[in-house]
């Protein structure tokens, strides 16, 4: 999986620092005494200077704010670095990473990441990584390629599973087969378009080749890549680590093997383990089975600092026209600055604080100066502080601008820096950021260990101290002292890093109507150049290789060499979630869950929307997007944003849509409100919700217009990245009323609605409709509530919520019933092609499903997972798409999908072939067992204290229904899979098909297809 772009990394890197540390959370369930006992136990077994299984203990550090003990070790023979995080958490994590520093854009680290997972010395079967997806109960498995690192992380709650996966991962990276056929399949190859027809033209094929064509179909991804290349041009950041499609065909198999030889060496490796399993077992296994076979080398993978420029530079690039953006304003601009070395963790902390102050929220200076005057539709994804490269960087970027405004925007950016240097920042904003950091440390999720290694890797990979980076409280204390000592501390930093910084790179990008045609011509020219250089022997070799690869892909392999869990390892018992149901304020249903929430109160509420008029229903998602961001009562939108940051983790609203778990004719639609806060801030949080319910300000047309533009832009940006999900939503839209409403609220229909609103000259009527919605929805009449908090805070919590609910309008209905399906909707078959200027396709086919508690629901989930084996081979290995599969969501549709797919209708035929494969008995009992394991990865995924009880609250699934659903999955047999495949797929009375991608002559001339051109 490629992870080469700044926006993707920033979501992870800031995890242990600052505002976005809301995602860096703890899944522990213990108090300080338990922490102390664990830390003491570690110190008794390990001490600094001691040698354990070939590793030297170099550092042991308690980090009380994160409830962990960090242990740093070094492998004596190879110099391999090791970080263990000891924490009372069952969801254990392993990761091995390498500094990978390509010097060209052939994508060698990315293709290598794919290829090492295709078989190894101990596990020589094809694609052991993908096979382990169904032989494990992992909570996460992946591999990631960055600009200067490649990492292989997994997490699991099962000790045997942990050892199995660690063995497969280590053998993959240190002893891969790296066969030529795997290189041709995963990287690139010349092959006949039709491998059965020698006269068909030669074309480029390959998984990574097609993946990168899909990546750069997103103009913002292209923009971010070129921005990094331009700001840091001298070394590895000046190339495309994921691979430029026009450079990938220059990579040879030998070059791939050479790159592995000196990059995937223990001397260039960093090992990470996390959780409650014994460190000594990990060290012994890694040393005895792998590291003991190596000696230390100098891998020469150092990444130097970028030489500073004496003057700023400027560049411009072209991109394709975005059909979902405004036609007149599709230019992007970014002004980016080279900053400090990533290893200076305190200075990095300061810059992250500054980044949040300058960019985040309506009180931020750049928000005020760039977005509110409508100079652009939204910040570009590259905007903000970024710390994933040797030199950190800060970017102010705008998308959706007019090309005539470029010079004006550059002046505004300079003026905004000047104003910040002169005026500084209100202390309340600084405190709000530090509050968010404190809340982020306490807030608990189930994937803490995984988030931690994602956050630490960029720093650790470049020689930074990961243990030092964990000690967040120390940085906060030091930062406060700097502010107290020098009130102009932050202004001076802005002057130092931005006003006086000559290493400034400005990049602009604008669309060209012939961009896609030029890109296609460039690929054709490269293809022609390669084909013209072929000899007769080369043509024979290509023909033979194509058939060898095809035969290899068709081979039925014996995966018995791979370790596996058994279905018997899955417990049939369900640990009940203890919930209390009460009513408050005269009849509002309230669910209470006493949990070890680490001093945080979690609040959720569902407001039923089934009674709203039809002409307002399509506006519900827009209402959710603005209702907490417009101001309320005596607080304008800036003030309420400030209050939210000071006292909460944010006030959120989103659509809520769920089918009844038993009755297929009933469903629930509504708005889900959610927030959390430190226990001492509960009254403040509820005061803000009270203002929103009673006095929301839906009258500021300028503020509303700004939000509409931002929402529309963000939704449009998601299309290329999540095209398969949009295709699945669209294909299922005609199969049920709930699916149709889902398409309206979150699918392509919603994207088009937001595009139209962003281009509307007058939004006053829409704002008036939202005021009507607010009057109908913001009350306690059809409201139900869920609260998660520590037991000793319960009385205070209930008293606070009683007061909150008493202050809301409306009389509670008491028992809130599900809505019945309307008679106005008739499910029907449909085929829709949404034409977009992408070089790849996203395909989907959907069939009506069954409710959660239906006797066939378990078999359908197992069937979807079982089909992965067939679909992966046909769509990815043979077809060259990045991915494909099937999904059965209980209560929703059964859907097939493909992702970044070079094929269109051929893939739809493959979906049908998957059904026939099942009906013909193409699977065995082992496949069924593995499919069950795969299903249980999500069924039994870990749940954080703040989320306990949400399954019942949101989906009305009781512990009894959950236990029965698990039993249905566990008891599924082969004949059940054949039966449901025949009943719900082959003999289905209706189906929906959707294709998102470029123009298709075959489809456009087919009367059964509806073609929508954007």
Short mmCIF file of N, CA and C in Angstrom, two decimals, residues 68 91 300 341 376 513 820 840 871 908 946 953:
data_model
loop_
_atom_site.label_atom_id
_atom_site.label_comp_id
_atom_site.label_asym_id
_atom_site.label_seq_id
_atom_site.Cartn_x
_atom_site.Cartn_y
_atom_site.Cartn_z
N UNK A 68 2.45 3.70 29.86
CA UNK A 68 3.30 2.71 29.21
C UNK A 68 4.72 2.81 29.73
N UNK A 91 -4.45 -5.94 22.48
CA UNK A 91 -4.28 -5.76 21.04
C UNK A 91 -2.81 -5.48 20.74
N UNK A 300 24.23 2.58 4.09
CA UNK A 300 24.37 3.85 3.36
C UNK A 300 23.01 4.37 2.86
N UNK A 341 15.24 20.23 11.19
CA UNK A 341 15.45 18.79 11.16
C UNK A 341 14.41 18.10 12.04
N UNK A 376 -10.46 30.96 -2.15
CA UNK A 376 -10.41 29.57 -2.55
C UNK A 376 -11.55 28.81 -1.92
N UNK A 513 -7.74 21.19 -20.67
CA UNK A 513 -8.76 20.31 -21.25
C UNK A 513 -8.16 19.07 -21.88
N UNK A 820 -41.39 2.73 8.95
CA UNK A 820 -41.75 1.68 8.00
C UNK A 820 -41.34 2.10 6.59
N UNK A 840 -8.53 4.85 -14.68
CA UNK A 840 -8.90 3.54 -14.14
C UNK A 840 -10.38 3.56 -13.80
N UNK A 871 -11.85 -13.69 -6.29
CA UNK A 871 -11.83 -12.32 -6.82
C UNK A 871 -10.42 -11.73 -6.79
N UNK A 908 -17.22 -6.79 -14.24
CA UNK A 908 -18.61 -7.14 -13.90
C UNK A 908 -18.88 -8.60 -14.24
N UNK A 946 -14.91 4.06 25.53
CA UNK A 946 -15.84 5.10 25.11
C UNK A 946 -16.84 4.64 24.08
N UNK A 953 -26.80 0.70 20.97
CA UNK A 953 -27.39 2.04 20.89
C UNK A 953 -27.64 2.46 19.44
#
